[in-house]
PDB file of C-alpha atoms in Angstrom:
ATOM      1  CA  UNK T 127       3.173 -16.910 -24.616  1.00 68.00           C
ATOM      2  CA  UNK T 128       2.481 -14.486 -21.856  1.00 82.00           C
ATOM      3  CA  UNK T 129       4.434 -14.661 -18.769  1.00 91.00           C
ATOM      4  CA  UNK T 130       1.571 -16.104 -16.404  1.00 92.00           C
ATOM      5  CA  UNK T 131       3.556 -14.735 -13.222  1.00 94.00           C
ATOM      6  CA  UNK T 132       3.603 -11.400 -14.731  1.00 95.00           C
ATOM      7  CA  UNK T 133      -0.029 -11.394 -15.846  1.00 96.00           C
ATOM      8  CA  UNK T 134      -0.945 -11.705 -12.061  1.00 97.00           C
ATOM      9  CA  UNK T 135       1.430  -8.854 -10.955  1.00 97.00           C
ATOM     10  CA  UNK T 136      -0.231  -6.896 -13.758  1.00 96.00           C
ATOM     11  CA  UNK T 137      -3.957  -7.593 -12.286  1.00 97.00           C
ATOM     12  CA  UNK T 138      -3.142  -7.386  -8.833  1.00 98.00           C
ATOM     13  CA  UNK T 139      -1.485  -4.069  -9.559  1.00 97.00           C
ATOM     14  CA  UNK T 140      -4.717  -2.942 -11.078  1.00 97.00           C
ATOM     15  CA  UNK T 141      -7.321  -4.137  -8.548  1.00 98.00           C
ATOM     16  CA  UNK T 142      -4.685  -1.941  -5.871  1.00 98.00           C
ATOM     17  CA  UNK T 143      -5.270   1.244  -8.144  1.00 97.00           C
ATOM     18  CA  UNK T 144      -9.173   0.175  -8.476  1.00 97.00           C
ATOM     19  CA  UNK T 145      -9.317  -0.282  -4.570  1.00 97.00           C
ATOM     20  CA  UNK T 146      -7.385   3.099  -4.136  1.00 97.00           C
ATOM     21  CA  UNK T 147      -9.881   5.063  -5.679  1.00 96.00           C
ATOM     22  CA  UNK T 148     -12.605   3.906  -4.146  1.00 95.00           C
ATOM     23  CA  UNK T 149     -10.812   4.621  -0.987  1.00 94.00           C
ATOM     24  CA  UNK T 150      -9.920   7.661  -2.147  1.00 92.00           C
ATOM     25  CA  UNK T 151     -13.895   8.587  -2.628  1.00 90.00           C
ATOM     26  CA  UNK T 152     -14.435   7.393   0.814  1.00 88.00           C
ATOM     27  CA  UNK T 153     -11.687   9.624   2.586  1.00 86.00           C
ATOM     28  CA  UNK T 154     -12.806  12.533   0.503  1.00 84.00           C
ATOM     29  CA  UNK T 155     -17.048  11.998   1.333  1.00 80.00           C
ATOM     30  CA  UNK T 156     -16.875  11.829   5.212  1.00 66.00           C
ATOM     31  CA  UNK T 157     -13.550  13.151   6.619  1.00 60.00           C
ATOM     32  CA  UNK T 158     -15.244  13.074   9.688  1.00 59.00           C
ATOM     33  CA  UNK T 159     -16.652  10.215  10.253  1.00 59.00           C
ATOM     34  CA  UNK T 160     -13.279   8.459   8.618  1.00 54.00           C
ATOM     35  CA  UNK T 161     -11.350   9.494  11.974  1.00 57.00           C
ATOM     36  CA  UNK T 162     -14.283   8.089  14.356  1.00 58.00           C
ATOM     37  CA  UNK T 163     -12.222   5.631  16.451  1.00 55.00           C
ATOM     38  CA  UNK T 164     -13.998   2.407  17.030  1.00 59.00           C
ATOM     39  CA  UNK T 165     -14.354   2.064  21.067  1.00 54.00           C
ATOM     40  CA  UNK T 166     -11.535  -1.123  22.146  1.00 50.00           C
ATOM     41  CA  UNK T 167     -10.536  -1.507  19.148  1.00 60.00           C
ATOM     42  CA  UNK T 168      -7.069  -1.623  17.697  1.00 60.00           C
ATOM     43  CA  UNK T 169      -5.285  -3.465  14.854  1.00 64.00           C
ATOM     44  CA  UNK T 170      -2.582  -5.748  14.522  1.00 62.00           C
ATOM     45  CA  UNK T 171       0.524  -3.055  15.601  1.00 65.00           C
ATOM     46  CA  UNK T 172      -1.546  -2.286  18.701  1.00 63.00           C
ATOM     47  CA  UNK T 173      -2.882   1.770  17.207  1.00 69.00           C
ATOM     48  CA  UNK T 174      -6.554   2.445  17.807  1.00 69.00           C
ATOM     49  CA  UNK T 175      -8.726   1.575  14.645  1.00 75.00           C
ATOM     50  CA  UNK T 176     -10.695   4.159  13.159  1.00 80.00           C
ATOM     51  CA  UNK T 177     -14.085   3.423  11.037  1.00 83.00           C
ATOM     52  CA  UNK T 178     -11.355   4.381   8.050  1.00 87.00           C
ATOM     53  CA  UNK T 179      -8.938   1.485   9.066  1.00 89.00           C
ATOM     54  CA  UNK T 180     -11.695  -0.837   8.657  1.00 90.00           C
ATOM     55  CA  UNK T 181     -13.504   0.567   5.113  1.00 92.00           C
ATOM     56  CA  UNK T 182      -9.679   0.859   3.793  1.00 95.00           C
ATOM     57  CA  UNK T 183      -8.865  -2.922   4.795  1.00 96.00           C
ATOM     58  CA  UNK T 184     -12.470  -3.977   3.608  1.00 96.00           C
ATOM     59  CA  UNK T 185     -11.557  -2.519   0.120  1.00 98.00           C
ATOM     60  CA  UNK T 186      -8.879  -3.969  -0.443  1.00 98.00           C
ATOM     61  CA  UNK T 187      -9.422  -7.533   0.664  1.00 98.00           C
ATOM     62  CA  UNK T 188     -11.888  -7.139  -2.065  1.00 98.00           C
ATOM     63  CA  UNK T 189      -9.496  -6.017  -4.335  1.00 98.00           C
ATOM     64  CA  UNK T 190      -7.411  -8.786  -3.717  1.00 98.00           C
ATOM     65  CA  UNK T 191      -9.738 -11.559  -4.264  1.00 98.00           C
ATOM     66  CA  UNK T 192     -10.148 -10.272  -6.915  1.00 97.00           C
ATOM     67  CA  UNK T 193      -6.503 -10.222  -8.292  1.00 97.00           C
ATOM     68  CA  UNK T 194      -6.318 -13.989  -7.358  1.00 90.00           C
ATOM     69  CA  UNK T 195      -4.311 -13.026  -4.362  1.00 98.00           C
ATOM     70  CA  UNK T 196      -3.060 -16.581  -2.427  1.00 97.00           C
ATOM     71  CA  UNK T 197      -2.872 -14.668   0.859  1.00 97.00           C
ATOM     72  CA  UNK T 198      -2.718 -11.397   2.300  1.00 98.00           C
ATOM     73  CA  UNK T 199      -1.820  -9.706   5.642  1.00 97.00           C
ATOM     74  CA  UNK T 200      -2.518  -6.220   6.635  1.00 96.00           C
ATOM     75  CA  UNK T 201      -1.844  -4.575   9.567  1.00 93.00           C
ATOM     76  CA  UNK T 202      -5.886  -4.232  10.231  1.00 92.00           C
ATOM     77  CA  UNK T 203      -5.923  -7.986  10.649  1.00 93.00           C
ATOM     78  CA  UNK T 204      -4.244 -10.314  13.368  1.00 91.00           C
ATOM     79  CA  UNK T 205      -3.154 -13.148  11.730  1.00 94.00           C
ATOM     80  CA  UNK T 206      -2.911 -13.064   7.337  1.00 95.00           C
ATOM     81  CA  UNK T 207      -5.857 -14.545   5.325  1.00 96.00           C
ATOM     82  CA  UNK T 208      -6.184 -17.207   2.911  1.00 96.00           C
ATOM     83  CA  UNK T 209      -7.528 -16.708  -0.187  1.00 97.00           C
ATOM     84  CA  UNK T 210      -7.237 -18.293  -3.044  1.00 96.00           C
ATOM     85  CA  UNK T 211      -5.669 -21.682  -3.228  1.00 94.00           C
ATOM     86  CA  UNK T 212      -4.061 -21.282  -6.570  1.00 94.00           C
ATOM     87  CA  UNK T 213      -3.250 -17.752  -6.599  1.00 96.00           C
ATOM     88  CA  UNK T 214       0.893 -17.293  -6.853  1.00 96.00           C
ATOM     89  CA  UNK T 215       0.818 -13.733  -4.910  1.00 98.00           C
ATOM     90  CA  UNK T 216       1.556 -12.863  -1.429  1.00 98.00           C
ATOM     91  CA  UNK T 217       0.027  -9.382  -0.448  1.00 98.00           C
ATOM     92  CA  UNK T 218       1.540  -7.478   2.083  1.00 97.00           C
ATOM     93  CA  UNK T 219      -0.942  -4.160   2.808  1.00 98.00           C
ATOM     94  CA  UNK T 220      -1.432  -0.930   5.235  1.00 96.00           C
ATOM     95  CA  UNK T 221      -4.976  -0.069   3.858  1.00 97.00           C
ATOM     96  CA  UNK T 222      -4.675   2.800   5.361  1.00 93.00           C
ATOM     97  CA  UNK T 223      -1.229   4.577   7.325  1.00 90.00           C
ATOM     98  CA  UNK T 224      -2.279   7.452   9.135  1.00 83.00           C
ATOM     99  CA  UNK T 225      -5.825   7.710   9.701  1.00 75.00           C
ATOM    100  CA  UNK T 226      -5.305   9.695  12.537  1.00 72.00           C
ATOM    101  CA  UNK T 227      -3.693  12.659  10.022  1.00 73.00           C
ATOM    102  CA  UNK T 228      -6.639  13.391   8.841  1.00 72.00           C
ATOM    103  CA  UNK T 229      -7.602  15.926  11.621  1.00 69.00           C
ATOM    104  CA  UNK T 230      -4.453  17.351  10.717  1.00 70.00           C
ATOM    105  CA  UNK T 231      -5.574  17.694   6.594  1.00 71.00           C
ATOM    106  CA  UNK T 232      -1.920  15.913   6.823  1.00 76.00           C
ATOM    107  CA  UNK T 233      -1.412  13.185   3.837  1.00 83.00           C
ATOM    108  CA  UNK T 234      -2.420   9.704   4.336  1.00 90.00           C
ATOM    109  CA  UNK T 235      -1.466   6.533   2.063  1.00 94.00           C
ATOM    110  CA  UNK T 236      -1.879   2.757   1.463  1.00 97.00           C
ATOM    111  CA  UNK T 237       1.478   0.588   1.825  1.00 97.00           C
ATOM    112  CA  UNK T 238       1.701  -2.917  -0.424  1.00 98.00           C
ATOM    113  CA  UNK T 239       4.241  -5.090  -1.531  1.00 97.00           C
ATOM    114  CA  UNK T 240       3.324  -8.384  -3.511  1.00 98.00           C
ATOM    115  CA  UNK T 241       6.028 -11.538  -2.537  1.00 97.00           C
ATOM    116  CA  UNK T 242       5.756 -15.049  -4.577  1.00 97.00           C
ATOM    117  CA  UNK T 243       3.200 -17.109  -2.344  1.00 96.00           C
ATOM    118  CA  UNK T 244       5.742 -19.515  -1.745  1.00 89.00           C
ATOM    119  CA  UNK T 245       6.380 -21.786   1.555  1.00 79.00           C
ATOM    120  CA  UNK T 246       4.172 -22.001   4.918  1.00 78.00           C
ATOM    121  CA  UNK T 247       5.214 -18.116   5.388  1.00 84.00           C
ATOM    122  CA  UNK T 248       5.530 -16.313   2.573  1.00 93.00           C
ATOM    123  CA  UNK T 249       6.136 -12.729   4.497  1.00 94.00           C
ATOM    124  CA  UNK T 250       8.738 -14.128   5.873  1.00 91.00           C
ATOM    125  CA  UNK T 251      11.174 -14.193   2.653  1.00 92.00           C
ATOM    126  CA  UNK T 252      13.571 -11.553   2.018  1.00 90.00           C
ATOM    127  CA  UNK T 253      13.229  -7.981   0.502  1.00 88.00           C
ATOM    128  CA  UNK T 254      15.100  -8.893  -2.927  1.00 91.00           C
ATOM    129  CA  UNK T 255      11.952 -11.567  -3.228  1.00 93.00           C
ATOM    130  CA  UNK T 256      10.111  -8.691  -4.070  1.00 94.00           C
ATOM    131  CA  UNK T 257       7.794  -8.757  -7.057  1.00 96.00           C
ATOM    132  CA  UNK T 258       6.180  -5.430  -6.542  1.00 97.00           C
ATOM    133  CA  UNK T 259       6.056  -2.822  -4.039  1.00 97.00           C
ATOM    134  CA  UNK T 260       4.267   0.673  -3.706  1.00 97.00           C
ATOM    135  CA  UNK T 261       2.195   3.533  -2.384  1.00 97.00           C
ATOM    136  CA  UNK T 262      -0.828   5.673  -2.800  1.00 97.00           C
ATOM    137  CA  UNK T 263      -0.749   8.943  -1.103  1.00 95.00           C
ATOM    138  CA  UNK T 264      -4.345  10.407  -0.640  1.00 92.00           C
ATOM    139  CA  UNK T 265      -3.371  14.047  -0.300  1.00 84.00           C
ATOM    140  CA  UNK T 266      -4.022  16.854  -2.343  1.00 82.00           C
ATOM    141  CA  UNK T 267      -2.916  15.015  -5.412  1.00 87.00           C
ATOM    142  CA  UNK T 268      -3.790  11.029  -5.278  1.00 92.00           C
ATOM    143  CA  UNK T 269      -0.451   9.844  -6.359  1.00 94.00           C
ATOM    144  CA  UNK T 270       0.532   5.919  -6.739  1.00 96.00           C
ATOM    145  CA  UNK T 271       4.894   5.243  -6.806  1.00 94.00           C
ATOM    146  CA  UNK T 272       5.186   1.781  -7.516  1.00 95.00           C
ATOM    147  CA  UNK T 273       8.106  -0.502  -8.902  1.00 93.00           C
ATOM    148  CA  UNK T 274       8.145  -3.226 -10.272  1.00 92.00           C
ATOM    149  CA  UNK T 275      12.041  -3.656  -9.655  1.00 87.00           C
ATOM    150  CA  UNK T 276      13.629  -1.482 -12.042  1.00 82.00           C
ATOM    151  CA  UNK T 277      13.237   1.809 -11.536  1.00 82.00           C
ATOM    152  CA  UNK T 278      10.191   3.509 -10.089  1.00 89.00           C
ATOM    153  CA  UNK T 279       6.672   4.606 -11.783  1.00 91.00           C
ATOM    154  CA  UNK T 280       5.149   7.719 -10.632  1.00 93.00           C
ATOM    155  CA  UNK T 281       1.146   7.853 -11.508  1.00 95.00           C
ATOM    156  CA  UNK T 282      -1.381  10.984 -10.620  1.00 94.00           C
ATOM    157  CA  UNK T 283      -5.377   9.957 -10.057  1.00 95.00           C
ATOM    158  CA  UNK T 284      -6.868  11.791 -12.764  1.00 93.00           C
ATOM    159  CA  UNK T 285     -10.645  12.334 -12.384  1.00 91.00           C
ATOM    160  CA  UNK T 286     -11.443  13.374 -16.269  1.00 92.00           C
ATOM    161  CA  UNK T 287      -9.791  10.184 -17.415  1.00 90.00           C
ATOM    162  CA  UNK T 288     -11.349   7.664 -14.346  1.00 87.00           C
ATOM    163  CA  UNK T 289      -8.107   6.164 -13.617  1.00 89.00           C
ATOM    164  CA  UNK T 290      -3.953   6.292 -12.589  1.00 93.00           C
ATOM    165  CA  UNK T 291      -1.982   8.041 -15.725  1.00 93.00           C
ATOM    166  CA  UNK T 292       1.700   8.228 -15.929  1.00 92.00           C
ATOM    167  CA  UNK T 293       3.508  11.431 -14.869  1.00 89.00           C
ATOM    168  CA  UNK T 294       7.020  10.452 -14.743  1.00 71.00           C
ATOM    169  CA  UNK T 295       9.704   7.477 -14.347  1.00 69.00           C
ATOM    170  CA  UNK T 296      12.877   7.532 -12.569  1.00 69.00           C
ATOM    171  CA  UNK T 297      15.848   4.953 -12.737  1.00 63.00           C
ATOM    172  CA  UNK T 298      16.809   2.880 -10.159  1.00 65.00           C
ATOM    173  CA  UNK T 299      19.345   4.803  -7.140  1.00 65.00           C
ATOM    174  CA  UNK T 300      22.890   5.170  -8.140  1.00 72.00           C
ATOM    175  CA  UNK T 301      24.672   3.177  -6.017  1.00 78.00           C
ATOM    176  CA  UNK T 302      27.140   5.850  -4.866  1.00 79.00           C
ATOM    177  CA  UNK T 303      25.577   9.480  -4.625  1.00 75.00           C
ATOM    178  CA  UNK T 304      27.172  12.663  -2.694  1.00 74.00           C
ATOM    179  CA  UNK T 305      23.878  13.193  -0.924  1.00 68.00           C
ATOM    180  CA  UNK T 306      22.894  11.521   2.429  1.00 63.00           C
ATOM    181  CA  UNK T 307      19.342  12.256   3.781  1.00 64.00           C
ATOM    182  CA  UNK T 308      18.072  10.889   7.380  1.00 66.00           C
ATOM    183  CA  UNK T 309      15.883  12.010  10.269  1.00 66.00           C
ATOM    184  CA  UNK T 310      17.518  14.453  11.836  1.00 69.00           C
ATOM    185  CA  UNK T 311      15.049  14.836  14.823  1.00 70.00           C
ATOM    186  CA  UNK T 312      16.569  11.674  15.951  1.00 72.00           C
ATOM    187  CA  UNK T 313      20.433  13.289  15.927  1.00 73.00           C
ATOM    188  CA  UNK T 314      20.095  13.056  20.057  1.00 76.00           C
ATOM    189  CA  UNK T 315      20.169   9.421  19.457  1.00 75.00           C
ATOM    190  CA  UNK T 316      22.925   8.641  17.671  1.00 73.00           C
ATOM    191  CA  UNK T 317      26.553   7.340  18.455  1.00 77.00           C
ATOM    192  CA  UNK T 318      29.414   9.988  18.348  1.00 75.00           C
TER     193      UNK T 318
END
């Protein structure tokens, strides 16, 4: 029999890709009107909220009622809502990180990572708890990178075909490597 467990990763996953191409419609019809700010308004990490914050979160609540989420929290939101009572997911979300790059034409994205909805505080449990994680990047391209713990998936929007397609999969990172990348803006900050 199928893995229920897996069935629900599977659907969530695919109400997130559903949800990001509506969004992506959205960001693409009225890129200025997406960046009005709303007046005293700001969401759960203190940044003003734009009309786009709100559309962005309001999508993909849907999409997770959909997907039988148990509960969600996104950073639009104060405090993480219930949903459905039997759902086994946990759905972390940014609808929307960066809304205020869009003056800029500078890339924007949605942030998610699905947990078991286990215990009073399911956000709460550690990173290797992780059932699925990933990221749409509204840019020139619409590209989602998701994993699903081994390896990561690389997907391209493709209009002609209505959906996500495949474009390439990587392994997961070698555990030693001779490269070392960081933020280097931030070199004034570090220890000698």
């Amino acid at each position: 029999g199928e893995d229920p467990l897996r069935s629900d990763i599977a659907e969530a996953v695919r109400q997130l890709g559903v949800a990001a191409v509506k969004l992506r419609g959205v960001i693409m019809e009225d890129p200025v009107r997406a960046q009005a700010p709303i007046p005293a308004a700001a969401n759960a990490s203190g940044d003003t909220q734009t009309w786009l914050d709100i559309e962005a979160d309001r999508i993909f609540t849907a999409a997770a009622w959909q997907a039988n989420i148990a509960i969600m929290a996104s950073e639009e939101r104060a405090e993480p809502l219930t949903m459905h009572a039997a759902g086994r997911l946990a759905l972390a979300i940014d609808p929307l990180d960066g809304s205020s790059n869009i003056g800029a034409n500078a890339s924007i994205g949605s942030i998610f990572s699905l947990l078991p909805a286990t215990g009073e505080t399911p956000f709460a449990q550690p990173g290797r708890n992780l059932l699925a994680a990933g990221a749409v990047v509204y840019g020139p391209r619409c590209q989602m990178i998701l994993t699903l713990g081994g390896g990561t998936l690389n997907f391209a929007y493709s209009p002609s075909f209505g959906g996500f397609v495949e474009e390439a999969r990587s392994g997961p990172i070698p555990e030693k490597t001779s490269e070392f990348a960081i933020n280097a803006s931030n070199y004034r900050h570090w220890d000698e």
